[in-house]
CSV table of C-alpha atoms and ligand atoms in Angstrom, one decimal:
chain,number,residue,atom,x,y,z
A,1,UNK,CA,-43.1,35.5,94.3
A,2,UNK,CA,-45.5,36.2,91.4
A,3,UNK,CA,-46.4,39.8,90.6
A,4,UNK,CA,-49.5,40.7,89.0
A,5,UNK,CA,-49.3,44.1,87.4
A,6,UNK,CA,-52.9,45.9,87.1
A,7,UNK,CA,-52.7,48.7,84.6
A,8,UNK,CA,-55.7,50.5,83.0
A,9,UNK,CA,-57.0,54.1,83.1
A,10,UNK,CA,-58.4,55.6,86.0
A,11,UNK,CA,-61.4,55.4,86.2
A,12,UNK,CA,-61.9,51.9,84.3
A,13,UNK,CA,-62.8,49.7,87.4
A,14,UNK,CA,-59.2,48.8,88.4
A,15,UNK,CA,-59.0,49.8,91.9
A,16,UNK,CA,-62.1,47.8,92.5
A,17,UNK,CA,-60.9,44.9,90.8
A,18,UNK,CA,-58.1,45.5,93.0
A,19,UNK,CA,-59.7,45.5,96.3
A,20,UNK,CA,-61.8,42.4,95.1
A,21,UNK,CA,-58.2,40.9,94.9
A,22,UNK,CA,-56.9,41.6,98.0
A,23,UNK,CA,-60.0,40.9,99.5
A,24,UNK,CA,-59.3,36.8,98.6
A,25,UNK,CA,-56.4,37.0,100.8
A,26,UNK,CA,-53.8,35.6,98.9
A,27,UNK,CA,-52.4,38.7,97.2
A,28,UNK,CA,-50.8,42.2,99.0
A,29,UNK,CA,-51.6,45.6,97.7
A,30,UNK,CA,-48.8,47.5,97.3
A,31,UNK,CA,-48.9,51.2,98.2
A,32,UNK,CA,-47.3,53.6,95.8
A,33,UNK,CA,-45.5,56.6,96.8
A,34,UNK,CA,-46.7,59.9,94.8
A,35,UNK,CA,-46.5,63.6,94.6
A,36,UNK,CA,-50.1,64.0,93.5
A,37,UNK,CA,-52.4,65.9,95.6
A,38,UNK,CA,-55.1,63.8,97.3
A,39,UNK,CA,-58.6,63.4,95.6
A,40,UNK,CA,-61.9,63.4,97.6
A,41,UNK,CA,-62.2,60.1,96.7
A,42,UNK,CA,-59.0,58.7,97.4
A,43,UNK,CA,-58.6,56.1,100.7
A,44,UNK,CA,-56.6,57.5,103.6
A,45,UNK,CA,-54.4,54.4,102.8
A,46,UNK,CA,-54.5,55.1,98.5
A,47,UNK,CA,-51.1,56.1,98.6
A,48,UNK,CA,-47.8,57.6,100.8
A,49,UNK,CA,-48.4,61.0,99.5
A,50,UNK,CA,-45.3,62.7,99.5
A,51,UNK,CA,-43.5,66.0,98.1
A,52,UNK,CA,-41.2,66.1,95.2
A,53,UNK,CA,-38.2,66.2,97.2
A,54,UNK,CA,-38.8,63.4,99.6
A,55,UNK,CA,-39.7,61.3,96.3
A,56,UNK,CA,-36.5,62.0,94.7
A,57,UNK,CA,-34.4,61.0,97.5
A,58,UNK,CA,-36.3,58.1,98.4
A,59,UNK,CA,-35.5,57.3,94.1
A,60,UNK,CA,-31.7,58.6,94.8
A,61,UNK,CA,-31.4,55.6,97.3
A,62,UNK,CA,-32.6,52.9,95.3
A,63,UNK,CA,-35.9,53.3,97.3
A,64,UNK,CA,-38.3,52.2,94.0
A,65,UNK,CA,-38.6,48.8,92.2
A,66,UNK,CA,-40.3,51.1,89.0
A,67,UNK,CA,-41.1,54.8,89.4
A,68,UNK,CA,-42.8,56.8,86.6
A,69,UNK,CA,-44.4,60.3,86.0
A,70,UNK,CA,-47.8,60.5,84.9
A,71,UNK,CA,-49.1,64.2,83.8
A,72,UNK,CA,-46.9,66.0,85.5
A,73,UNK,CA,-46.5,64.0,89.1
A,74,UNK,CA,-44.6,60.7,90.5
A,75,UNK,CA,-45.6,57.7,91.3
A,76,UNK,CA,-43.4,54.5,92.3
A,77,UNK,CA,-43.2,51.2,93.7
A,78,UNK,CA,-41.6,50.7,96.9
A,79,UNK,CA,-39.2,47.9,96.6
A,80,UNK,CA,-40.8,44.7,98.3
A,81,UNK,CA,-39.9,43.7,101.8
A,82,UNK,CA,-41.4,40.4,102.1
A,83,UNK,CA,-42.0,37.6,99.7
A,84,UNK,CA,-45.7,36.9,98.9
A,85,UNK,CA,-47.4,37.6,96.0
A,86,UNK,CA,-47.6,41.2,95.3
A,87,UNK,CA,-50.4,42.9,93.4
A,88,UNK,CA,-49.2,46.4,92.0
A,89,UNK,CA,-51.8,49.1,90.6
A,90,UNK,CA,-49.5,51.0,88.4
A,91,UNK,CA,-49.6,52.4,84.9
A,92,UNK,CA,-48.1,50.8,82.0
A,93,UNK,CA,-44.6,52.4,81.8
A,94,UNK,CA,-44.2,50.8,84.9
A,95,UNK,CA,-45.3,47.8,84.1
A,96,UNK,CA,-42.7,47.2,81.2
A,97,UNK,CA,-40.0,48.2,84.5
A,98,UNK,CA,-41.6,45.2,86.1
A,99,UNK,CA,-40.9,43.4,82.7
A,100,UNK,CA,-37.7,44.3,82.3
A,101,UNK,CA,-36.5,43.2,85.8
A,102,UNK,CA,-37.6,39.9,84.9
A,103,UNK,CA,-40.0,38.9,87.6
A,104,UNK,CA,-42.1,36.3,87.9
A,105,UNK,CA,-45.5,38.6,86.4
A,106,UNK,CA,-48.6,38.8,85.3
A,107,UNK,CA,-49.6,41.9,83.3
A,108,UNK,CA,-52.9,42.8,83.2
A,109,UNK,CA,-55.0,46.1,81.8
A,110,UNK,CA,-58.6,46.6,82.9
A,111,UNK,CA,-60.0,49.0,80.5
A,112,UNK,CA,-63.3,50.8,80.3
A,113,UNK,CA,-65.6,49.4,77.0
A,114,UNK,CA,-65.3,53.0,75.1
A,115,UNK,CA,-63.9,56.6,75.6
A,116,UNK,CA,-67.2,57.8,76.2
A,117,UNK,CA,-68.0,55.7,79.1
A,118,UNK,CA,-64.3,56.2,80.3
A,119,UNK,CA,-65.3,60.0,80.3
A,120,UNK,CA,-68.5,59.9,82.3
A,121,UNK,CA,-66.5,57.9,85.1
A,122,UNK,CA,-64.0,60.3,85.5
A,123,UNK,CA,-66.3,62.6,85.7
A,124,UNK,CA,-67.9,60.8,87.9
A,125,UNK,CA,-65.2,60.1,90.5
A,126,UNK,CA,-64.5,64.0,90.5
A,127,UNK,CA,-62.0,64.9,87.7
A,128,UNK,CA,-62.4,68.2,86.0
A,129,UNK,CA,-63.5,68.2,82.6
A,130,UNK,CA,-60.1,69.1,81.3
A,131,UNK,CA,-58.4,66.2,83.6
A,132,UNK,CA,-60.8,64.1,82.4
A,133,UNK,CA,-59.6,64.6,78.4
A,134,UNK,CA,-56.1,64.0,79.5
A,135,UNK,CA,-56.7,60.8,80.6
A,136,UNK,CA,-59.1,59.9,78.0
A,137,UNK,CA,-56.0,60.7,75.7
A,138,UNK,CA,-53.5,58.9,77.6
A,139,UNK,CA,-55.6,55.9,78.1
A,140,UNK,CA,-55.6,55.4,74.5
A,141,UNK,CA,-51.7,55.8,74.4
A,142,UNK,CA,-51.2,53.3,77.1
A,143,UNK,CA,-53.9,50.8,75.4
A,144,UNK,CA,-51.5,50.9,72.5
A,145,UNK,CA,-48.7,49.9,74.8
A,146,UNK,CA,-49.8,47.7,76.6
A,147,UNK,CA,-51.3,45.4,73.7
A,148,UNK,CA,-47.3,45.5,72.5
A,149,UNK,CA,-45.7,44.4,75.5
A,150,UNK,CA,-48.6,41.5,75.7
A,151,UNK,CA,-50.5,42.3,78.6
A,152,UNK,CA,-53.8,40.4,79.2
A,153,UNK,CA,-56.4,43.0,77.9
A,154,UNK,CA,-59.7,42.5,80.4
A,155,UNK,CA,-62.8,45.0,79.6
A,156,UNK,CA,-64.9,46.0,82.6
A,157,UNK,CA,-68.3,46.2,81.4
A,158,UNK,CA,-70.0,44.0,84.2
A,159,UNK,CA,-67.7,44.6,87.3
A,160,UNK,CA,-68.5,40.7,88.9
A,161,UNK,CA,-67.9,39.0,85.5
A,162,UNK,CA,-64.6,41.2,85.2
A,163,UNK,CA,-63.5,40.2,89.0
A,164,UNK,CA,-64.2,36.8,87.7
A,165,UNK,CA,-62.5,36.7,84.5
A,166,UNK,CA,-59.1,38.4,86.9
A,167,UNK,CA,-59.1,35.8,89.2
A,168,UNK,CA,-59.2,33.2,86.4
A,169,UNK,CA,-56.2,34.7,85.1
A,170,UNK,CA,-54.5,34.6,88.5
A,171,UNK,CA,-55.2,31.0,89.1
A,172,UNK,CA,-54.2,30.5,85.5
A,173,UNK,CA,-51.0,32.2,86.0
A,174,UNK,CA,-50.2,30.3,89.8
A,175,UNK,CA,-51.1,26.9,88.3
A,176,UNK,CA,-48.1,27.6,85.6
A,177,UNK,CA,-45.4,27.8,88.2
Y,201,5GP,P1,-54.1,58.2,89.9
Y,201,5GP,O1,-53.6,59.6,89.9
Y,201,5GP,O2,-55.4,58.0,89.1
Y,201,5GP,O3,-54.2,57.6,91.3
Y,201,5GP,O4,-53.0,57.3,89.1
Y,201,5GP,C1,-52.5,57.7,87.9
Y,201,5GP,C2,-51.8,56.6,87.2
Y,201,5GP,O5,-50.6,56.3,87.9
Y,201,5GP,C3,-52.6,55.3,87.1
Y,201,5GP,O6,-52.4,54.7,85.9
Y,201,5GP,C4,-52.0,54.5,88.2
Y,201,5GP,O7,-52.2,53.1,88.0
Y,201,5GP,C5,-50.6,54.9,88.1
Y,201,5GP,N1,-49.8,54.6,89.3
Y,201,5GP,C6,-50.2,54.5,90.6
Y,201,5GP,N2,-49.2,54.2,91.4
Y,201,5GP,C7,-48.1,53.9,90.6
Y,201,5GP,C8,-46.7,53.5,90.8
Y,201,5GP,O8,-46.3,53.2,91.9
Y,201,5GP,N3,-46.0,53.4,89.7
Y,201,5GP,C9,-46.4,53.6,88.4
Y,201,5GP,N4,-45.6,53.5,87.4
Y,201,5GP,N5,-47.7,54.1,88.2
Y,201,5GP,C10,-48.5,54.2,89.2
């Protein structure tokens, strides 16, 4: 089973790149759990949205292959029940879990080309201005980490050339099985 982690900020293009992967059939989304409260522009199917408690004892019985909290609320990985190649949308703490597990993966972090723009879609998708800082802030933290655990960095200027340039790595990383 290869896993192909897909970190980035919010707001940066990954959940598009995302669907654009699932969409070719040979990957499966993985829904997160989370305690965040649902955005306007979430999908009914974005997450399981749960409350704290349910989280934690879902966690408590070894429920999560990585879990993590990110300003302020949970978020985890069910562990897998099947065997084809999983495609996980999390943020980079969780993606060095994924490392450290020592799965078959592919790490990969779609960012935005500069702050400002990453600003103006955050904006955008509905975040307050103050939300919008905070993960302006963290993005750069989480840029930082990711380049040190080695992750593929992919900037999503032109969404079809970055779809492209994902699958590319995919194929790259199936054909060196
Ligand atoms: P958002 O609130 O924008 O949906 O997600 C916030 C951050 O949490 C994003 O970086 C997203 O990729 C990450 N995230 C979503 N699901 C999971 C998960 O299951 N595990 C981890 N570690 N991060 C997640």
């Amino acid at each position: 089973m290869l896993v192909v982690v897909l970190s980035g900020p919010g707001g940066a293009g990954k959940g598009t790149v995302a669907r654009a992967l699932v969409a070719d059939g040979d990957l499966v989304l993985s829904r997160s759990w989370t305690t965040r409260a649902r955005r306007v522009d979430d999908a009914e199917d974005a997450y399981v949205f749960v409350t704290r408690a349910e989280f934690e004892d879902h966690r408590a019985t070894g429920g999560f292959l990585e879990w993590n909290e990110f300003l302020g609320e949970l978020y985890g990985t069910p562990v897998p029940d099947g065997d084809r190649d999983l495609l996980l949308e999390i943020d980079v703490a969780g993606g060095r879990q994924v490392l450290e597990h020592g799965l078959e993966a592919l790490h990969l972090f779609v960012d935005a080309p500069d702050d400002d723009e990453l600003r103006r879609r955050l904006l955008g998708r509905g975040d307050d201005p103050t939300r919008a800082d905070q993960r302006v802030a963290e993005a750069a933290r989480e840029r930082d980490e990711a380049a040190r655990l080695g992750y593929e960095m992919v900037v999503n200027d032109d969404l079809e050339d970055t779809v492209a340039a994902v699958r590319r790595l995919v194929e790259a990383a199936r054909s060196d099985r």
